[in-house]
Amino acid sequence: MIRLIKWIALGLGRSPARLFLYPICLYFVVFSQHARRASRQYLELILGRAVGIKEVFRHYHCFAATILDRVFLLTGRDDLLHVDTHGVDVILQRVRKGEGCILLGSHLGSFELLRTLSIALIGLPINVLMYEDHARKLAEVGQSLSANLSDTVIPIGTPDTMLRVKECLDEGELVGILGDRVGNDKIVRCRFLGQSAELPAGPMLLAATLQVPVILCFGLYWGGNRYEIHTELLADRIDISRANRPQDLQRWTQRYVDRLEHYCRLAPYNWFNFYDFWATTKR
């Protein structure tokens, strides 16, 4: 989907390209069985009712629209979008002091919006922690759009991952990480949308190790060309004691999950984790 939308966007421009989102989404709704099932599962939990193909299609379309806009963001055409910001001062105050921060995001809305506009709003790029296979795929698709994209990606799980993160933070830079998908991390079990779900422990362990502020960031898509960036402070420092490590880790992760759920309920079609998020609780 990303490659197809990229080709259409660059060839036609934003308004004509948006018309192609409908047949593209219809194709993926019909043929992506597992993602379609996951979409319905999530929507039924967030909406509190049974959903049909219309709601699933809307979910796919919202996702496709943010992918389309990602192309324009990466090619410097953010002037095509109307973006309102809320709480950005929580970042600016720390940047002005030269204090590095962890920006904790999610698969809700557009994190690319935050990455791209951070230079205009804050004057600094966001270095993003990403699993190596995801980083490679992003480079394959995105390098032709932005020559500097790979420079701000820090692969997770390499020997120098922690060193690169610390260097960025020591320089007063911003490091972004998504906290709502388990990879090879240790896990923490939390309550999300009324169900037990597994979340990665990595973001909180990283923040506790480096002792830097953690700021929550969500870029919500409201249709058309309208977006909102919401930022809020989770903690100036994450403290996880040895004596109460599991409890402290769960408490901090649950705080993040509670805020993620708040924004999911605010913009329910914006969460793009198209897989069975709660599968591990059913085995």
Short mmCIF file of C-alpha atoms in Angstrom, two decimals:
data_model
loop_
_atom_site.label_atom_id
_atom_site.label_comp_id
_atom_site.label_asym_id
_atom_site.label_seq_id
_atom_site.Cartn_x
_atom_site.Cartn_y
_atom_site.Cartn_z
CA MET A 1 0.00 0.00 0.00
CA ILE A 2 2.80 2.42 0.91
CA ARG A 3 4.64 1.91 -2.39
CA LEU A 4 1.46 2.26 -4.44
CA ILE A 5 0.30 5.42 -2.68
CA LYS A 6 3.78 6.93 -2.96
CA TRP A 7 3.75 6.41 -6.73
CA ILE A 8 0.24 7.90 -7.13
CA ALA A 9 0.97 10.86 -4.84
CA LEU A 10 4.12 11.90 -6.65
CA GLY A 11 2.49 11.46 -10.04
CA LEU A 12 -0.83 13.20 -9.43
CA GLY A 13 -0.65 15.48 -6.38
CA ARG A 14 -2.69 15.35 -3.20
CA SER A 15 -6.28 16.04 -4.31
CA PRO A 16 -6.38 13.63 -7.29
CA ALA A 17 -4.43 11.03 -5.33
CA ARG A 18 -7.02 11.04 -2.55
CA LEU A 19 -9.61 9.74 -5.03
CA PHE A 20 -7.46 6.63 -5.57
CA LEU A 21 -7.56 5.83 -1.86
CA TYR A 22 -11.07 4.39 -2.23
CA PRO A 23 -10.25 1.55 -4.69
CA ILE A 24 -6.93 0.94 -2.90
CA CYS A 25 -8.68 0.55 0.45
CA LEU A 26 -11.40 -1.61 -1.07
CA TYR A 27 -8.75 -3.96 -2.44
CA PHE A 28 -7.02 -4.31 0.93
CA VAL A 29 -10.30 -4.68 2.83
CA VAL A 30 -11.22 -7.58 0.56
CA PHE A 31 -7.86 -9.35 0.46
CA SER A 32 -6.11 -8.62 3.80
CA GLN A 33 -8.01 -11.12 5.89
CA HIS A 34 -5.93 -10.98 9.08
CA ALA A 35 -5.73 -7.18 9.17
CA ARG A 36 -9.46 -6.92 8.46
CA ARG A 37 -10.23 -9.24 11.37
CA ALA A 38 -7.91 -7.26 13.66
CA SER A 39 -9.51 -3.98 12.59
CA ARG A 40 -12.97 -5.28 13.43
CA GLN A 41 -11.79 -6.61 16.78
CA TYR A 42 -10.30 -3.26 17.75
CA LEU A 43 -13.25 -1.21 16.49
CA GLU A 44 -15.75 -3.34 18.41
CA LEU A 45 -13.78 -2.77 21.60
CA ILE A 46 -13.32 0.99 21.13
CA LEU A 47 -16.88 1.63 19.87
CA GLY A 48 -18.54 -0.79 22.27
CA ARG A 49 -20.75 -2.38 19.60
CA ALA A 50 -20.71 -4.73 16.65
CA VAL A 51 -19.22 -3.19 13.51
CA GLY A 52 -19.64 -3.95 9.84
CA ILE A 53 -17.57 -3.56 6.72
CA LYS A 54 -18.39 0.17 6.52
CA GLU A 55 -16.53 0.92 9.76
CA VAL A 56 -13.61 -1.33 8.75
CA PHE A 57 -13.36 0.49 5.41
CA ARG A 58 -13.32 3.83 7.23
CA HIS A 59 -10.48 2.54 9.42
CA TYR A 60 -8.46 1.50 6.35
CA HIS A 61 -9.20 4.79 4.61
CA CYS A 62 -7.97 6.81 7.60
CA PHE A 63 -4.74 4.79 7.55
CA ALA A 64 -4.28 5.23 3.79
CA ALA A 65 -4.90 9.00 4.07
CA THR A 66 -2.09 9.37 6.62
CA ILE A 67 0.24 7.33 4.40
CA LEU A 68 -0.55 9.64 1.49
CA ASP A 69 0.20 12.69 3.61
CA ARG A 70 3.44 11.06 4.78
CA VAL A 71 4.66 11.32 1.20
CA PHE A 72 4.03 15.07 1.17
CA LEU A 73 5.54 15.54 4.63
CA LEU A 74 8.75 13.79 3.57
CA THR A 75 8.99 15.88 0.41
CA GLY A 76 8.59 19.17 2.28
CA ARG A 77 4.97 19.84 1.32
CA ASP A 78 3.57 20.22 4.85
CA ASP A 79 1.97 23.47 3.58
CA LEU A 80 -0.78 21.24 2.15
CA LEU A 81 -1.86 20.29 5.68
CA HIS A 82 -3.59 22.27 8.43
CA VAL A 83 -2.03 21.32 11.76
CA ASP A 84 -3.11 22.51 15.21
CA THR A 85 -0.76 21.93 18.13
CA HIS A 86 -1.59 21.37 21.79
CA GLY A 87 0.97 21.30 24.58
CA VAL A 88 4.09 21.78 22.45
CA ASP A 89 5.52 24.06 25.15
CA VAL A 90 6.23 20.97 27.24
CA ILE A 91 8.91 20.12 24.67
CA LEU A 92 10.07 23.68 23.99
CA GLN A 93 10.81 24.35 27.66
CA ARG A 94 13.21 21.43 27.82
CA VAL A 95 14.77 22.05 24.42
CA ARG A 96 15.58 25.63 25.44
CA LYS A 97 17.46 24.24 28.44
CA GLY A 98 19.39 21.85 26.19
CA GLU A 99 17.71 18.88 27.84
CA GLY A 100 17.32 15.76 25.72
CA CYS A 101 13.90 14.07 25.84
CA ILE A 102 12.28 10.79 24.92
CA LEU A 103 9.12 11.30 22.84
CA LEU A 104 6.88 8.30 23.44
CA GLY A 105 4.41 7.78 20.62
CA SER A 106 2.25 5.00 19.23
CA HIS A 107 0.63 3.66 16.08
CA LEU A 108 -2.12 6.22 16.65
CA GLY A 109 -2.46 8.74 13.84
CA SER A 110 0.71 10.05 12.20
CA PHE A 111 4.04 9.94 14.01
CA GLU A 112 5.60 11.12 10.75
CA LEU A 113 3.76 14.40 11.29
CA LEU A 114 5.69 14.86 14.52
CA ARG A 115 8.99 13.90 12.91
CA THR A 116 8.58 16.31 10.04
CA LEU A 117 7.16 19.31 11.85
CA SER A 118 9.52 19.02 14.81
CA ILE A 119 12.13 20.95 12.83
CA ALA A 120 9.69 23.79 12.12
CA LEU A 121 8.12 23.82 15.59
CA ILE A 122 11.12 23.00 17.77
CA GLY A 123 14.17 23.43 15.56
CA LEU A 124 15.35 19.84 16.07
CA PRO A 125 14.79 16.57 14.21
CA ILE A 126 13.42 13.54 16.02
CA ASN A 127 15.74 10.53 16.06
CA VAL A 128 13.49 7.47 15.97
CA LEU A 129 14.20 4.07 17.48
CA MET A 130 12.95 1.37 15.13
CA TYR A 131 13.30 -2.38 14.73
CA GLU A 132 15.95 -3.20 12.15
CA ASP A 133 13.63 -4.82 9.60
CA HIS A 134 11.22 -1.87 9.86
CA ALA A 135 14.13 0.54 9.48
CA ARG A 136 15.27 -1.26 6.35
CA LYS A 137 11.79 -1.19 4.80
CA LEU A 138 11.40 2.50 5.64
CA ALA A 139 14.74 3.22 4.00
CA GLU A 140 13.71 1.32 0.85
CA VAL A 141 10.49 3.30 0.46
CA GLY A 142 11.42 6.63 2.00
CA GLN A 143 14.97 7.31 0.88
CA SER A 144 13.82 8.60 -2.51
CA LEU A 145 11.54 11.07 -0.72
CA SER A 146 13.94 12.38 1.91
CA ALA A 147 17.71 11.94 1.67
CA ASN A 148 18.12 12.60 5.41
CA LEU A 149 15.49 10.11 6.57
CA SER A 150 17.89 7.26 7.38
CA ASP A 151 20.16 9.61 9.33
CA THR A 152 17.50 10.00 12.02
CA VAL A 153 16.69 6.28 12.39
CA ILE A 154 18.36 4.31 15.20
CA PRO A 155 17.90 0.53 14.74
CA ILE A 156 16.84 -1.33 17.88
CA GLY A 157 18.89 -4.31 19.00
CA THR A 158 22.28 -3.42 17.55
CA PRO A 159 25.45 -3.29 19.70
CA ASP A 160 25.58 0.50 19.56
CA THR A 161 21.85 1.25 19.96
CA MET A 162 22.10 2.49 23.55
CA LEU A 163 25.25 4.46 22.81
CA ARG A 164 23.62 6.28 19.88
CA VAL A 165 20.52 7.07 21.95
CA LYS A 166 22.63 8.42 24.82
CA GLU A 167 24.72 10.55 22.45
CA CYS A 168 21.57 12.12 20.99
CA LEU A 169 20.10 12.85 24.41
CA ASP A 170 23.38 14.22 25.76
CA GLU A 171 23.38 16.64 22.81
CA GLY A 172 19.94 17.88 23.85
CA GLU A 173 18.19 16.12 20.98
CA LEU A 174 14.87 14.28 20.83
CA VAL A 175 14.54 10.50 20.59
CA GLY A 176 11.20 9.01 19.57
CA ILE A 177 9.95 5.50 20.19
CA LEU A 178 6.58 3.82 19.70
CA GLY A 179 5.36 2.08 22.83
CA ASP A 180 2.37 0.01 21.70
CA ARG A 181 3.80 -2.97 19.83
CA VAL A 182 5.77 -5.89 21.26
CA GLY A 183 8.83 -7.02 19.33
CA ASN A 184 11.70 -8.77 21.03
CA ASP A 185 11.18 -6.76 24.20
CA LYS A 186 10.32 -7.93 27.64
CA ILE A 187 6.60 -7.52 28.12
CA VAL A 188 4.31 -5.81 30.63
CA ARG A 189 0.68 -6.78 30.99
CA CYS A 190 -1.72 -3.82 31.17
CA ARG A 191 -5.42 -3.08 30.83
CA PHE A 192 -6.26 -1.60 27.44
CA LEU A 193 -9.82 -1.05 26.23
CA GLY A 194 -11.09 -3.23 29.05
CA GLN A 195 -8.92 -6.19 28.06
CA SER A 196 -5.59 -7.56 29.22
CA ALA A 197 -2.89 -6.76 26.65
CA GLU A 198 0.88 -7.17 26.39
CA LEU A 199 2.95 -4.00 25.98
CA PRO A 200 6.72 -3.67 25.51
CA ALA A 201 8.77 -2.95 28.62
CA GLY A 202 11.58 -1.42 26.55
CA PRO A 203 10.47 2.24 26.47
CA MET A 204 10.15 2.55 30.24
CA LEU A 205 13.35 0.63 30.91
CA LEU A 206 15.18 2.91 28.48
CA ALA A 207 13.81 6.05 30.12
CA ALA A 208 14.61 4.76 33.60
CA THR A 209 18.18 3.94 32.58
CA LEU A 210 18.86 7.29 30.94
CA GLN A 211 16.92 9.44 33.44
CA VAL A 212 15.53 11.94 30.92
CA PRO A 213 12.03 13.43 30.55
CA VAL A 214 9.41 11.33 28.80
CA ILE A 215 6.87 13.25 26.72
CA LEU A 216 3.81 11.63 25.16
CA CYS A 217 3.12 12.59 21.53
CA PHE A 218 0.09 11.87 19.37
CA GLY A 219 -0.57 13.20 15.85
CA LEU A 220 -4.31 12.77 15.24
CA TYR A 221 -5.89 12.85 11.79
CA TRP A 222 -9.35 14.44 11.54
CA GLY A 223 -10.11 14.01 7.85
CA GLY A 224 -9.43 16.19 4.82
CA ASN A 225 -6.15 17.98 5.52
CA ARG A 226 -6.74 18.51 9.26
CA TYR A 227 -4.38 17.20 11.93
CA GLU A 228 -3.74 17.88 15.61
CA ILE A 229 -0.51 17.31 17.51
CA HIS A 230 -0.99 16.58 21.21
CA THR A 231 2.02 16.50 23.54
CA GLU A 232 2.00 16.06 27.30
CA LEU A 233 4.54 15.25 29.98
CA LEU A 234 4.46 11.71 31.30
CA ALA A 235 7.34 12.24 33.75
CA ASP A 236 10.49 14.30 34.20
CA ARG A 237 12.13 11.08 35.35
CA ILE A 238 11.01 7.44 35.32
CA ASP A 239 12.06 5.72 38.53
CA ILE A 240 12.05 1.93 38.66
CA SER A 241 13.48 0.49 41.86
CA ARG A 242 15.17 -2.88 42.09
CA ALA A 243 12.99 -3.91 45.01
CA ASN A 244 9.71 -3.15 43.18
CA ARG A 245 10.83 -3.47 39.57
CA PRO A 246 7.81 -5.43 38.17
CA GLN A 247 5.30 -3.19 39.97
CA ASP A 248 7.02 0.06 39.02
CA LEU A 249 7.39 -1.05 35.42
CA GLN A 250 3.73 -2.00 35.21
CA ARG A 251 2.61 1.25 36.86
CA TRP A 252 4.50 3.49 34.43
CA THR A 253 3.48 1.46 31.39
CA GLN A 254 -0.16 1.54 32.49
CA ARG A 255 0.03 5.34 32.72
CA TYR A 256 1.13 5.42 29.09
CA VAL A 257 -1.61 2.96 28.09
CA ASP A 258 -4.27 5.02 29.89
CA ARG A 259 -3.32 8.10 27.85
CA LEU A 260 -3.17 6.05 24.64
CA GLU A 261 -6.68 4.79 25.36
CA HIS A 262 -7.84 8.38 26.00
CA TYR A 263 -6.67 9.48 22.55
CA CYS A 264 -7.95 6.30 20.89
CA ARG A 265 -11.40 7.13 22.24
CA LEU A 266 -10.99 10.71 21.03
CA ALA A 267 -10.12 9.56 17.48
CA PRO A 268 -11.12 5.88 17.28
CA TYR A 269 -10.30 5.32 13.61
CA ASN A 270 -6.72 6.53 14.10
CA TRP A 271 -5.14 3.47 15.74
CA PHE A 272 -3.27 1.54 13.07
CA ASN A 273 -2.12 -1.65 14.82
CA PHE A 274 -3.59 -4.00 12.22
CA TYR A 275 -2.92 -7.27 13.99
CA ASP A 276 -4.56 -9.26 16.79
CA PHE A 277 -3.30 -7.15 19.66
CA TRP A 278 -5.02 -9.25 22.31
CA ALA A 279 -4.23 -12.69 20.85
CA THR A 280 -1.76 -13.62 23.60
CA THR A 281 -4.49 -13.26 26.22
CA LYS A 282 -6.66 -15.87 24.50
CA ARG A 283 -4.20 -18.74 24.18
#
